[in-house]
Amino acid sequence: MGLTMRLKTMAALALAAVTLAGTAPAMAQSSTTPSFFSFFPRPSNFGNGPVKGYSSVRRQVVPYSGKYKPGTVVVNTAERRLYLVQDNGTALKYGIGVGRDGFRWGGIKTITRKAEWPGWTPPPQMLKRRPDLPRYMPGGIDNPLGARALYLGSTLYRIHGSNEPETIGQAVSSGCFRMTNDDVTDLYNRVRVGTQVVVLN
């Protein structure tokens, strides 16, 4: 085989190798190559607003010197944060979504019921505003109440999970307080029926 033929053969093999490298390993790459999001958190969106499906608000332990006793849930509507007061001068701080204009409220309530993956029955007031809503939706990942719900007294309001975590930190609800499913599950496991909830508006 002449030199020219060998060079042509080598060039063809190199081109085939480059082509295969660009296509074949694509499926295996996801299991062996670190994801971009293992280095940068998904929710950041680099200052361009919330990323659909993720919350940019992280649960954290913060110092607390307020007047409420340990075990109290304090909802700060203006701040769009919920605090669970601890017994060591700290509180667990969670991000929440709150009521939009005209739906925010304040007062002291008690958790009267806890439910896992609750079903949702829109109240008559909501159906009047939104007649397109279903009359009942069984619990599940697509349910607006999310993974857990904490019912507040005899009101229509709840602290509940959400299938729209990107709305945490916003004022979008009809008066309920929404959390990520992970955060509401954490809170659900820490509080009991009878827990006092103070809503600061």
mmCIF file of C-alpha atoms in Angstrom:
data_model
loop_
_atom_site.group_PDB
_atom_site.id
_atom_site.type_symbol
_atom_site.label_atom_id
_atom_site.label_comp_id
_atom_site.label_asym_id
_atom_site.label_seq_id
_atom_site.Cartn_x
_atom_site.Cartn_y
_atom_site.Cartn_z
ATOM 1 C CA MET A 1 0.000 0.000 0.000
ATOM 2 C CA GLY A 2 1.438 3.382 -0.995
ATOM 3 C CA LEU A 3 1.998 6.303 1.324
ATOM 4 C CA THR A 4 -0.908 8.252 -0.154
ATOM 5 C CA MET A 5 -3.306 5.352 0.342
ATOM 6 C CA ARG A 6 -2.158 4.862 3.951
ATOM 7 C CA LEU A 7 -2.680 8.555 4.703
ATOM 8 C CA LYS A 8 -6.193 8.460 3.208
ATOM 9 C CA THR A 9 -7.046 5.354 5.259
ATOM 10 C CA MET A 10 -5.763 6.934 8.477
ATOM 11 C CA ALA A 11 -7.720 10.130 7.783
ATOM 12 C CA ALA A 12 -10.919 8.151 7.196
ATOM 13 C CA LEU A 13 -10.431 6.188 10.440
ATOM 14 C CA ALA A 14 -9.788 9.405 12.394
ATOM 15 C CA LEU A 15 -12.938 11.004 10.967
ATOM 16 C CA ALA A 16 -14.993 7.931 11.888
ATOM 17 C CA ALA A 17 -13.603 7.967 15.429
ATOM 18 C CA VAL A 18 -14.466 11.661 15.890
ATOM 19 C CA THR A 19 -17.984 11.101 14.549
ATOM 20 C CA LEU A 20 -18.589 8.140 16.853
ATOM 21 C CA ALA A 21 -17.169 10.012 19.830
ATOM 22 C CA GLY A 22 -19.686 12.774 19.250
ATOM 23 C CA THR A 23 -22.676 10.445 19.132
ATOM 24 C CA ALA A 24 -22.277 7.015 20.681
ATOM 25 C CA PRO A 25 -21.130 7.922 24.203
ATOM 26 C CA ALA A 26 -23.986 10.368 24.732
ATOM 27 C CA MET A 27 -26.146 7.863 26.634
ATOM 28 C CA ALA A 28 -23.347 6.630 28.838
ATOM 29 C CA GLN A 29 -22.050 10.101 29.527
ATOM 30 C CA SER A 30 -24.825 10.967 31.969
ATOM 31 C CA SER A 31 -23.816 8.174 34.304
ATOM 32 C CA THR A 32 -20.083 8.851 34.265
ATOM 33 C CA THR A 33 -19.713 12.616 33.830
ATOM 34 C CA PRO A 34 -20.542 14.958 36.740
ATOM 35 C CA SER A 35 -23.641 17.041 36.079
ATOM 36 C CA PHE A 36 -23.402 20.803 35.742
ATOM 37 C CA PHE A 37 -25.857 20.991 38.634
ATOM 38 C CA SER A 38 -23.537 19.051 40.930
ATOM 39 C CA PHE A 39 -21.392 22.194 40.959
ATOM 40 C CA PHE A 40 -24.058 24.913 40.636
ATOM 41 C CA PRO A 41 -27.487 24.703 42.300
ATOM 42 C CA ARG A 42 -30.403 24.436 39.880
ATOM 43 C CA PRO A 43 -32.581 27.128 41.453
ATOM 44 C CA SER A 44 -30.126 29.987 41.058
ATOM 45 C CA ASN A 45 -30.924 30.686 37.389
ATOM 46 C CA PHE A 46 -28.129 33.258 37.665
ATOM 47 C CA GLY A 47 -30.382 36.067 38.837
ATOM 48 C CA ASN A 48 -32.941 35.657 36.081
ATOM 49 C CA GLY A 49 -35.799 34.586 38.381
ATOM 50 C CA PRO A 50 -37.026 31.234 39.709
ATOM 51 C CA VAL A 51 -36.447 28.074 37.704
ATOM 52 C CA LYS A 52 -39.643 26.108 37.076
ATOM 53 C CA GLY A 53 -39.704 23.033 39.279
ATOM 54 C CA TYR A 54 -37.241 24.313 41.884
ATOM 55 C CA SER A 55 -37.200 26.732 44.800
ATOM 56 C CA SER A 56 -34.322 29.156 45.317
ATOM 57 C CA VAL A 57 -35.116 29.440 49.062
ATOM 58 C CA ARG A 58 -33.203 27.112 51.367
ATOM 59 C CA ARG A 59 -34.227 25.894 54.832
ATOM 60 C CA GLN A 60 -31.784 27.030 57.516
ATOM 61 C CA VAL A 61 -31.239 27.393 61.268
ATOM 62 C CA VAL A 62 -31.133 31.031 62.402
ATOM 63 C CA PRO A 63 -30.774 32.810 65.774
ATOM 64 C CA TYR A 64 -34.124 33.630 67.381
ATOM 65 C CA SER A 65 -34.809 35.981 70.299
ATOM 66 C CA GLY A 66 -38.499 36.701 69.768
ATOM 67 C CA LYS A 67 -41.318 36.443 72.285
ATOM 68 C CA TYR A 68 -42.799 33.145 71.094
ATOM 69 C CA LYS A 69 -42.068 29.940 72.972
ATOM 70 C CA PRO A 70 -40.324 26.891 71.519
ATOM 71 C CA GLY A 71 -42.590 24.795 69.339
ATOM 72 C CA THR A 72 -44.507 27.813 68.000
ATOM 73 C CA VAL A 73 -44.834 28.283 64.259
ATOM 74 C CA VAL A 74 -44.439 31.943 63.283
ATOM 75 C CA VAL A 75 -45.444 32.965 59.758
ATOM 76 C CA ASN A 76 -44.022 36.303 58.628
ATOM 77 C CA THR A 77 -46.172 37.161 55.612
ATOM 78 C CA ALA A 78 -44.232 40.297 54.640
ATOM 79 C CA GLU A 79 -40.939 38.429 54.764
ATOM 80 C CA ARG A 80 -42.435 35.334 53.115
ATOM 81 C CA ARG A 81 -40.770 33.094 55.638
ATOM 82 C CA LEU A 82 -42.012 30.630 58.264
ATOM 83 C CA TYR A 83 -40.160 30.027 61.532
ATOM 84 C CA LEU A 84 -40.385 27.038 63.847
ATOM 85 C CA VAL A 85 -39.074 28.279 67.192
ATOM 86 C CA GLN A 86 -36.544 25.937 68.819
ATOM 87 C CA ASP A 87 -35.582 25.616 72.507
ATOM 88 C CA ASN A 88 -31.951 26.708 72.112
ATOM 89 C CA GLY A 89 -32.307 30.321 70.998
ATOM 90 C CA THR A 90 -32.698 29.359 67.354
ATOM 91 C CA ALA A 91 -35.458 28.785 64.851
ATOM 92 C CA LEU A 92 -35.797 26.752 61.694
ATOM 93 C CA LYS A 93 -36.448 29.190 58.869
ATOM 94 C CA TYR A 94 -38.375 28.041 55.788
ATOM 95 C CA GLY A 95 -39.319 29.821 52.597
ATOM 96 C CA ILE A 96 -43.053 30.058 51.886
ATOM 97 C CA GLY A 97 -45.440 31.342 49.274
ATOM 98 C CA VAL A 98 -48.149 33.630 50.672
ATOM 99 C CA GLY A 99 -51.506 35.101 49.685
ATOM 100 C CA ARG A 100 -51.612 37.559 46.828
ATOM 101 C CA ASP A 101 -52.987 41.070 47.294
ATOM 102 C CA GLY A 102 -56.399 40.941 48.935
ATOM 103 C CA PHE A 103 -55.855 37.433 50.338
ATOM 104 C CA ARG A 104 -53.265 38.029 53.049
ATOM 105 C CA TRP A 105 -54.356 37.764 56.666
ATOM 106 C CA GLY A 106 -53.012 37.632 60.218
ATOM 107 C CA GLY A 107 -53.898 36.136 63.582
ATOM 108 C CA ILE A 108 -53.273 33.201 65.885
ATOM 109 C CA LYS A 109 -54.485 29.751 64.898
ATOM 110 C CA THR A 110 -53.892 26.159 65.971
ATOM 111 C CA ILE A 111 -53.001 23.159 63.848
ATOM 112 C CA THR A 112 -56.166 21.071 64.082
ATOM 113 C CA ARG A 113 -55.356 18.376 61.544
ATOM 114 C CA LYS A 114 -52.392 16.884 59.704
ATOM 115 C CA ALA A 115 -52.642 14.944 56.448
ATOM 116 C CA GLU A 116 -50.219 13.109 54.174
ATOM 117 C CA TRP A 117 -50.801 13.478 50.424
ATOM 118 C CA PRO A 118 -54.180 15.115 51.087
ATOM 119 C CA GLY A 119 -57.022 15.286 48.623
ATOM 120 C CA TRP A 120 -58.182 18.747 47.603
ATOM 121 C CA THR A 121 -61.736 20.073 47.479
ATOM 122 C CA PRO A 122 -61.752 23.701 46.292
ATOM 123 C CA PRO A 123 -63.959 25.787 48.613
ATOM 124 C CA PRO A 124 -67.105 27.435 47.188
ATOM 125 C CA GLN A 125 -65.450 30.864 47.257
ATOM 126 C CA MET A 126 -62.658 29.606 45.019
ATOM 127 C CA LEU A 127 -65.029 27.775 42.681
ATOM 128 C CA LYS A 128 -66.961 31.014 42.261
ATOM 129 C CA ARG A 129 -63.779 32.722 41.095
ATOM 130 C CA ARG A 130 -62.547 29.703 39.155
ATOM 131 C CA PRO A 131 -65.477 27.565 37.923
ATOM 132 C CA ASP A 132 -63.042 25.621 35.723
ATOM 133 C CA LEU A 133 -61.460 23.937 38.758
ATOM 134 C CA PRO A 134 -62.249 20.280 39.530
ATOM 135 C CA ARG A 135 -64.711 19.684 42.344
ATOM 136 C CA TYR A 136 -62.281 17.232 43.920
ATOM 137 C CA MET A 137 -58.724 16.118 43.250
ATOM 138 C CA PRO A 138 -57.257 13.026 44.954
ATOM 139 C CA GLY A 139 -53.912 13.276 46.716
ATOM 140 C CA GLY A 140 -50.777 12.818 44.666
ATOM 141 C CA ILE A 141 -47.822 14.570 43.095
ATOM 142 C CA ASP A 142 -50.063 16.720 40.856
ATOM 143 C CA ASN A 143 -52.326 17.811 43.705
ATOM 144 C CA PRO A 144 -51.973 21.539 44.597
ATOM 145 C CA LEU A 145 -51.660 20.651 48.311
ATOM 146 C CA GLY A 146 -48.519 18.639 47.694
ATOM 147 C CA ALA A 147 -47.080 16.020 50.026
ATOM 148 C CA ARG A 148 -48.416 17.275 53.377
ATOM 149 C CA ALA A 149 -51.016 19.663 54.758
ATOM 150 C CA LEU A 150 -51.404 21.280 58.180
ATOM 151 C CA TYR A 151 -54.929 22.612 58.681
ATOM 152 C CA LEU A 152 -55.312 25.873 60.602
ATOM 153 C CA GLY A 153 -58.250 25.913 62.984
ATOM 154 C CA SER A 154 -61.675 26.002 61.355
ATOM 155 C CA THR A 155 -60.443 28.263 58.538
ATOM 156 C CA LEU A 156 -60.061 27.352 54.889
ATOM 157 C CA TYR A 157 -56.333 27.981 55.211
ATOM 158 C CA ARG A 158 -53.492 25.483 55.400
ATOM 159 C CA ILE A 159 -49.759 25.238 55.443
ATOM 160 C CA HIS A 160 -49.163 22.796 52.629
ATOM 161 C CA GLY A 161 -46.767 21.490 50.038
ATOM 162 C CA SER A 162 -46.742 22.549 46.425
ATOM 163 C CA ASN A 163 -46.208 21.079 42.983
ATOM 164 C CA GLU A 164 -44.967 24.533 41.935
ATOM 165 C CA PRO A 165 -41.876 25.013 44.125
ATOM 166 C CA GLU A 166 -40.674 27.843 41.913
ATOM 167 C CA THR A 167 -43.453 30.001 43.480
ATOM 168 C CA ILE A 168 -41.914 29.813 46.971
ATOM 169 C CA GLY A 169 -41.107 33.353 48.092
ATOM 170 C CA GLN A 170 -43.914 34.823 46.006
ATOM 171 C CA ALA A 171 -47.423 36.106 46.749
ATOM 172 C CA VAL A 172 -49.618 33.895 44.592
ATOM 173 C CA SER A 173 -52.007 31.893 46.791
ATOM 174 C CA SER A 174 -55.578 32.477 47.987
ATOM 175 C CA GLY A 175 -54.433 32.789 51.604
ATOM 176 C CA CYS A 176 -52.730 29.450 52.258
ATOM 177 C CA PHE A 177 -49.017 29.165 52.935
ATOM 178 C CA ARG A 178 -47.221 26.917 50.493
ATOM 179 C CA MET A 179 -43.848 25.265 50.966
ATOM 180 C CA THR A 180 -41.719 22.879 48.954
ATOM 181 C CA ASN A 181 -42.732 19.268 49.468
ATOM 182 C CA ASP A 182 -39.386 18.620 51.164
ATOM 183 C CA ASP A 183 -39.820 21.518 53.592
ATOM 184 C CA VAL A 184 -43.461 20.822 54.439
ATOM 185 C CA THR A 185 -42.585 17.185 55.128
ATOM 186 C CA ASP A 186 -39.796 18.325 57.452
ATOM 187 C CA LEU A 187 -42.156 20.698 59.280
ATOM 188 C CA TYR A 188 -44.931 18.077 59.386
ATOM 189 C CA ASN A 189 -42.599 15.670 61.183
ATOM 190 C CA ARG A 190 -41.627 18.298 63.784
ATOM 191 C CA VAL A 191 -45.036 19.677 64.818
ATOM 192 C CA ARG A 192 -48.161 18.098 66.249
ATOM 193 C CA VAL A 193 -51.874 18.776 66.299
ATOM 194 C CA GLY A 194 -52.397 21.573 68.821
ATOM 195 C CA THR A 195 -49.301 23.545 67.767
ATOM 196 C CA GLN A 196 -49.863 27.298 67.840
ATOM 197 C CA VAL A 197 -49.403 29.161 64.552
ATOM 198 C CA VAL A 198 -48.891 32.923 64.704
ATOM 199 C CA VAL A 199 -49.477 34.684 61.385
ATOM 200 C CA LEU A 200 -47.910 38.158 61.189
ATOM 201 C CA ASN A 201 -49.293 40.212 58.339
#
